[in-house]
mmCIF file of C-alpha atoms in Angstrom:
data_model
loop_
_atom_site.group_PDB
_atom_site.id
_atom_site.type_symbol
_atom_site.label_atom_id
_atom_site.label_comp_id
_atom_site.label_asym_id
_atom_site.label_seq_id
_atom_site.Cartn_x
_atom_site.Cartn_y
_atom_site.Cartn_z
ATOM 1 C CA ASP Q 1 89.665 -5.016 142.323
ATOM 2 C CA THR Q 2 89.521 -2.005 145.058
ATOM 3 C CA GLY Q 3 86.174 -0.596 143.309
ATOM 4 C CA VAL Q 4 82.530 -1.098 145.244
ATOM 5 C CA SER Q 5 81.235 -4.562 145.563
ATOM 6 C CA GLN Q 6 77.875 -6.626 145.762
ATOM 7 C CA ASP Q 7 76.572 -9.151 145.872
ATOM 8 C CA PRO Q 8 74.443 -11.387 144.956
ATOM 9 C CA ARG Q 9 74.625 -9.801 141.757
ATOM 10 C CA HIS Q 10 71.158 -11.332 141.252
ATOM 11 C CA LYS Q 11 68.134 -12.770 143.447
ATOM 12 C CA ILE Q 12 65.861 -14.619 141.990
ATOM 13 C CA THR Q 13 62.324 -14.458 144.987
ATOM 14 C CA LYS Q 14 59.126 -15.780 145.460
ATOM 15 C CA ARG Q 15 56.398 -13.021 147.007
ATOM 16 C CA GLY Q 16 56.910 -13.303 150.154
ATOM 17 C CA GLN Q 17 60.538 -14.357 151.147
ATOM 18 C CA ASN Q 18 62.920 -12.758 152.213
ATOM 19 C CA VAL Q 19 65.810 -11.658 150.837
ATOM 20 C CA THR Q 20 69.163 -9.779 152.143
ATOM 21 C CA PHE Q 21 71.801 -8.250 150.055
ATOM 22 C CA ARG Q 22 75.503 -6.988 150.920
ATOM 23 C CA CYS Q 23 77.412 -4.260 150.668
ATOM 24 C CA ASP Q 24 81.564 -3.239 150.111
ATOM 25 C CA PRO Q 25 82.717 -0.320 149.912
ATOM 26 C CA ILE Q 26 85.944 0.873 148.915
ATOM 27 C CA SER Q 27 88.004 0.975 151.514
ATOM 28 C CA GLU Q 28 88.109 3.350 153.102
ATOM 29 C CA HIS Q 29 85.520 5.551 152.169
ATOM 30 C CA ASN Q 30 83.618 5.977 156.015
ATOM 31 C CA ARG Q 31 80.015 7.098 153.512
ATOM 32 C CA LEU Q 32 78.004 4.362 151.855
ATOM 33 C CA TYR Q 33 74.584 4.988 149.881
ATOM 34 C CA TRP Q 34 71.916 2.074 148.617
ATOM 35 C CA TYR Q 35 70.096 3.542 145.774
ATOM 36 C CA ARG Q 36 66.722 2.103 144.185
ATOM 37 C CA GLN Q 37 67.040 1.459 140.026
ATOM 38 C CA THR Q 38 63.598 1.267 138.271
ATOM 39 C CA LEU Q 39 63.794 -0.451 134.954
ATOM 40 C CA GLY Q 40 63.771 2.700 132.613
ATOM 41 C CA GLN Q 41 64.605 4.773 135.168
ATOM 42 C CA GLY Q 42 67.248 6.102 137.313
ATOM 43 C CA PRO Q 43 68.132 5.617 140.655
ATOM 44 C CA GLU Q 44 66.391 6.994 143.261
ATOM 45 C CA PHE Q 45 67.555 7.086 146.938
ATOM 46 C CA LEU Q 46 67.596 4.671 149.594
ATOM 47 C CA THR Q 47 70.294 6.030 153.022
ATOM 48 C CA TYR Q 48 73.063 6.428 153.017
ATOM 49 C CA PHE Q 49 75.441 5.708 156.153
ATOM 50 C CA GLN Q 50 78.283 7.923 157.699
ATOM 51 C CA ASN Q 51 80.329 5.597 158.965
ATOM 52 C CA GLU Q 52 77.846 2.757 160.945
ATOM 53 C CA ALA Q 53 74.911 5.456 161.764
ATOM 54 C CA GLN Q 54 72.556 5.736 159.612
ATOM 55 C CA LEU Q 55 72.146 9.324 158.450
ATOM 56 C CA GLU Q 56 69.148 9.739 155.811
ATOM 57 C CA LYS Q 57 66.721 7.849 154.678
ATOM 58 C CA SER Q 58 63.802 7.678 151.475
ATOM 59 C CA ARG Q 59 60.406 7.154 152.639
ATOM 60 C CA LEU Q 60 61.108 5.244 149.948
ATOM 61 C CA LEU Q 61 61.821 2.659 152.943
ATOM 62 C CA SER Q 62 59.345 0.667 153.964
ATOM 63 C CA ASP Q 63 59.445 -0.921 157.147
ATOM 64 C CA ARG Q 64 60.342 -3.887 155.409
ATOM 65 C CA PHE Q 65 63.367 -2.791 154.422
ATOM 66 C CA SER Q 66 66.331 -2.416 157.290
ATOM 67 C CA ALA Q 67 69.240 -1.365 156.249
ATOM 68 C CA GLU Q 68 72.931 -1.742 158.750
ATOM 69 C CA ARG Q 69 76.604 -1.500 158.666
ATOM 70 C CA PRO Q 70 77.641 -2.474 161.925
ATOM 71 C CA LYS Q 71 81.485 -1.971 161.572
ATOM 72 C CA GLY Q 72 81.266 1.081 159.877
ATOM 73 C CA SER Q 73 82.141 -1.561 156.643
ATOM 74 C CA PHE Q 74 79.978 -3.757 154.724
ATOM 75 C CA SER Q 75 77.272 -2.384 154.307
ATOM 76 C CA THR Q 76 73.329 -4.769 153.906
ATOM 77 C CA LEU Q 77 70.005 -4.250 152.947
ATOM 78 C CA GLU Q 78 66.787 -6.587 153.852
ATOM 79 C CA ILE Q 79 63.911 -6.819 152.214
ATOM 80 C CA GLN Q 80 61.469 -8.070 154.549
ATOM 81 C CA ARG Q 81 57.973 -10.430 152.273
ATOM 82 C CA THR Q 82 58.683 -9.156 149.117
ATOM 83 C CA GLU Q 83 56.942 -8.121 146.763
ATOM 84 C CA GLN Q 84 56.258 -8.305 143.133
ATOM 85 C CA GLY Q 85 57.065 -3.961 143.188
ATOM 86 C CA ASP Q 86 60.512 -4.773 145.121
ATOM 87 C CA SER Q 87 61.832 -6.262 141.959
ATOM 88 C CA ALA Q 88 64.364 -3.524 140.833
ATOM 89 C CA MET Q 89 68.473 -3.108 140.196
ATOM 90 C CA TYR Q 90 70.087 -2.597 144.128
ATOM 91 C CA LEU Q 91 72.595 0.063 143.841
ATOM 92 C CA CYS Q 92 75.234 0.929 146.271
ATOM 93 C CA ALA Q 93 78.267 3.553 146.015
ATOM 94 C CA SER Q 94 80.531 4.710 148.829
ATOM 95 C CA SER Q 95 82.889 8.311 149.337
ATOM 96 C CA LEU Q 96 84.935 9.394 151.525
ATOM 97 C CA ASP Q 97 84.211 12.327 153.590
ATOM 98 C CA GLY Q 98 85.700 15.333 152.647
ATOM 99 C CA ARG Q 99 85.637 17.820 155.577
ATOM 100 C CA GLY Q 100 83.978 19.818 153.418
ATOM 101 C CA ARG Q 101 85.208 19.217 149.157
ATOM 102 C CA LEU Q 102 82.670 17.499 147.144
ATOM 103 C CA ASP Q 103 83.275 14.048 147.832
ATOM 104 C CA GLU Q 104 82.720 11.570 144.270
ATOM 105 C CA GLN Q 105 80.303 8.901 145.533
ATOM 106 C CA PHE Q 106 81.778 5.482 143.104
ATOM 107 C CA PHE Q 107 78.628 2.889 142.580
ATOM 108 C CA GLY Q 108 79.182 -0.730 142.353
ATOM 109 C CA PRO Q 109 77.118 -2.769 140.173
ATOM 110 C CA GLY Q 110 74.416 -3.646 141.970
ATOM 111 C CA THR Q 111 71.787 -6.377 142.840
ATOM 112 C CA ARG Q 112 69.114 -7.656 140.516
ATOM 113 C CA LEU Q 113 65.969 -8.752 142.356
ATOM 114 C CA THR Q 114 63.504 -10.149 140.273
ATOM 115 C CA VAL Q 115 60.328 -11.470 142.708
ATOM 116 C CA LEU Q 116 58.307 -13.677 141.357
ATOM 117 C CA ALA R 1 62.902 19.779 146.961
ATOM 118 C CA GLN R 2 65.278 18.723 144.149
ATOM 119 C CA THR R 3 64.172 17.145 140.130
ATOM 120 C CA VAL R 4 65.647 16.393 137.494
ATOM 121 C CA THR R 5 64.591 16.071 134.101
ATOM 122 C CA GLN R 6 65.708 14.545 131.140
ATOM 123 C CA SER R 7 62.883 15.155 128.349
ATOM 124 C CA GLN R 8 65.703 12.790 125.662
ATOM 125 C CA PRO R 9 64.457 9.000 126.616
ATOM 126 C CA GLU R 10 67.063 7.688 123.841
ATOM 127 C CA MET R 11 70.069 9.385 121.215
ATOM 128 C CA SER R 12 71.243 7.910 117.742
ATOM 129 C CA VAL R 13 74.825 9.991 116.386
ATOM 130 C CA GLN R 14 77.070 8.505 114.258
ATOM 131 C CA GLU R 15 80.787 7.145 114.891
ATOM 132 C CA ALA R 16 82.722 10.594 115.292
ATOM 133 C CA GLU R 17 80.241 13.166 115.084
ATOM 134 C CA THR R 18 79.521 14.992 118.531
ATOM 135 C CA VAL R 19 75.889 15.346 119.905
ATOM 136 C CA THR R 20 73.956 16.736 123.055
ATOM 137 C CA LEU R 21 72.272 15.505 125.260
ATOM 138 C CA SER R 22 70.003 17.333 127.413
ATOM 139 C CA CYS R 23 69.131 17.970 131.142
ATOM 140 C CA THR R 24 67.125 20.322 133.287
ATOM 141 C CA TYR R 25 66.718 20.909 137.062
ATOM 142 C CA ASP R 26 65.442 22.937 139.504
ATOM 143 C CA THR R 27 66.354 23.370 143.351
ATOM 144 C CA SER R 28 65.419 26.061 145.701
ATOM 145 C CA GLU R 29 69.569 25.345 147.035
ATOM 146 C CA SER R 30 72.242 28.214 146.204
ATOM 147 C CA ASP R 31 74.878 25.497 147.097
ATOM 148 C CA TYR R 32 74.968 22.527 144.185
ATOM 149 C CA TYR R 33 76.213 20.271 142.191
ATOM 150 C CA LEU R 34 75.616 19.206 139.090
ATOM 151 C CA PHE R 35 76.568 15.852 137.103
ATOM 152 C CA TRP R 36 76.551 13.470 134.159
ATOM 153 C CA TYR R 37 77.005 9.662 135.064
ATOM 154 C CA LYS R 38 77.075 6.173 131.928
ATOM 155 C CA GLN R 39 75.850 2.927 132.518
ATOM 156 C CA PRO R 40 77.009 1.142 130.378
ATOM 157 C CA PRO R 41 74.778 -1.733 129.879
ATOM 158 C CA SER R 42 75.051 -4.585 133.048
ATOM 159 C CA ARG R 43 78.266 -2.141 133.566
ATOM 160 C CA GLN R 44 78.275 -0.139 137.187
ATOM 161 C CA MET R 45 77.910 3.809 136.739
ATOM 162 C CA ILE R 46 80.528 5.934 136.073
ATOM 163 C CA LEU R 47 81.079 10.243 137.060
ATOM 164 C CA VAL R 48 81.823 11.522 133.352
ATOM 165 C CA ILE R 49 82.317 15.186 134.846
ATOM 166 C CA ARG R 50 80.483 17.481 137.502
ATOM 167 C CA GLN R 51 79.539 21.277 137.278
ATOM 168 C CA GLU R 52 79.778 23.041 141.146
ATOM 169 C CA ALA R 53 76.942 25.956 140.550
ATOM 170 C CA TYR R 54 79.422 28.592 141.722
ATOM 171 C CA LYS R 55 81.565 28.166 139.087
ATOM 172 C CA GLN R 56 80.996 29.990 136.069
ATOM 173 C CA GLN R 57 83.588 28.543 133.992
ATOM 174 C CA ASN R 58 81.813 25.088 132.214
ATOM 175 C CA ALA R 59 83.433 22.154 133.482
ATOM 176 C CA THR R 60 85.616 20.312 130.582
ATOM 177 C CA GLU R 61 87.019 16.467 130.579
ATOM 178 C CA ASN R 62 88.460 16.001 127.310
ATOM 179 C CA ARG R 63 86.231 15.152 125.006
ATOM 180 C CA PHE R 64 83.027 15.474 127.136
ATOM 181 C CA SER R 65 82.175 19.066 128.006
ATOM 182 C CA VAL R 66 78.924 21.290 129.755
ATOM 183 C CA ASN R 67 76.973 23.817 129.037
ATOM 184 C CA PHE R 68 76.021 25.150 132.021
ATOM 185 C CA GLN R 69 73.417 28.257 131.639
ATOM 186 C CA LYS R 70 72.567 29.082 136.061
ATOM 187 C CA ALA R 71 69.244 31.044 135.219
ATOM 188 C CA ALA R 72 67.977 28.607 132.917
ATOM 189 C CA LYS R 73 68.256 25.770 135.218
ATOM 190 C CA SER R 74 69.662 23.695 133.016
ATOM 191 C CA PHE R 75 72.742 20.931 132.379
ATOM 192 C CA SER R 76 73.487 19.440 128.836
ATOM 193 C CA LEU R 77 76.123 17.558 128.766
ATOM 194 C CA LYS R 78 78.675 17.705 124.635
ATOM 195 C CA ILE R 79 80.460 14.558 123.325
ATOM 196 C CA SER R 80 82.760 14.896 120.394
ATOM 197 C CA ASP R 81 84.417 12.913 118.635
ATOM 198 C CA SER R 82 81.838 10.323 119.475
ATOM 199 C CA GLN R 83 83.274 6.809 120.069
ATOM 200 C CA LEU R 84 81.328 3.092 120.094
ATOM 201 C CA GLY R 85 81.985 2.718 123.603
ATOM 202 C CA ASP R 86 79.821 5.718 124.947
ATOM 203 C CA ALA R 87 76.923 3.593 123.938
ATOM 204 C CA ALA R 88 75.357 3.799 127.377
ATOM 205 C CA MET R 89 72.616 5.767 129.082
ATOM 206 C CA TYR R 90 74.139 9.129 130.583
ATOM 207 C CA PHE R 91 71.997 9.992 134.095
ATOM 208 C CA CYS R 92 71.986 13.923 134.833
ATOM 209 C CA ALA R 93 72.429 14.349 138.462
ATOM 210 C CA SER R 94 71.795 16.889 141.380
ATOM 211 C CA LEU R 95 73.549 17.209 144.924
ATOM 212 C CA SER R 96 72.679 20.025 147.266
ATOM 213 C CA GLY R 97 74.773 21.453 149.483
ATOM 214 C CA GLY R 98 73.711 20.046 152.426
ATOM 215 C CA ALA R 99 72.739 16.959 150.933
ATOM 216 C CA GLN R 100 74.246 13.627 150.645
ATOM 217 C CA LYS R 101 72.003 11.885 147.918
ATOM 218 C CA LEU R 102 71.982 12.207 144.687
ATOM 219 C CA VAL R 103 68.850 13.258 142.980
ATOM 220 C CA PHE R 104 68.970 11.654 139.367
ATOM 221 C CA GLY R 105 67.040 12.157 136.153
ATOM 222 C CA GLN R 106 65.427 9.140 134.195
ATOM 223 C CA GLY R 107 68.733 9.205 131.758
ATOM 224 C CA THR R 108 68.840 9.219 127.514
ATOM 225 C CA ARG R 109 69.734 5.438 126.327
ATOM 226 C CA LEU R 110 72.787 6.610 124.032
ATOM 227 C CA THR R 111 73.532 4.831 120.750
ATOM 228 C CA ILE R 112 76.570 4.905 118.718
ATOM 229 C CA ASN R 113 76.426 4.293 114.953
ATOM 230 C CA PRO R 114 79.806 2.696 112.857
#
């Protein structure tokens, strides 16, 4: 399967712990996005990368959140000192920069985080 | 800032019937795109259909079509000949020409009754 993959699919942690999620985009895609989806809501944009450069960050991304894409391939999203309000589905998406053409974002299955 | 509103938290339809999901949006941009995404239970989100705002013709993809009313900022999704596999959460989303982030509505849960 050559779609977007995310690991782990589920994560349960205690408040105050750090967690890290990984996203592997479709291999030729140079854009990568992170969204957060809470129960009963639509996804909300967190951040996006063009290759290894992080080009935009949402105000939702507090200082406890950090995202990286060191080699322009996979990305990690780390949450430090987790809080119960961080419980959500974290979605990753990727797209291919079509040089002015609208690029479809392909989504991964998500990582569901539960903070106890 | 862009906003997307879906006023129907839940909808249900009989198999083989037609259903319309509503969506309104607000944007100050002249160049933007609108989308409907489907999120089946425990499965990943997939694109159903998209519409470029500069196109007057409504987009169609097999049993899925949209009614794009630009002046009213309305973008509804019509599903014809509903099938059991259409059961899912449906999200309306917008993207402005310069930005890369999708802005989603709250979603509509569609149930198909056999």
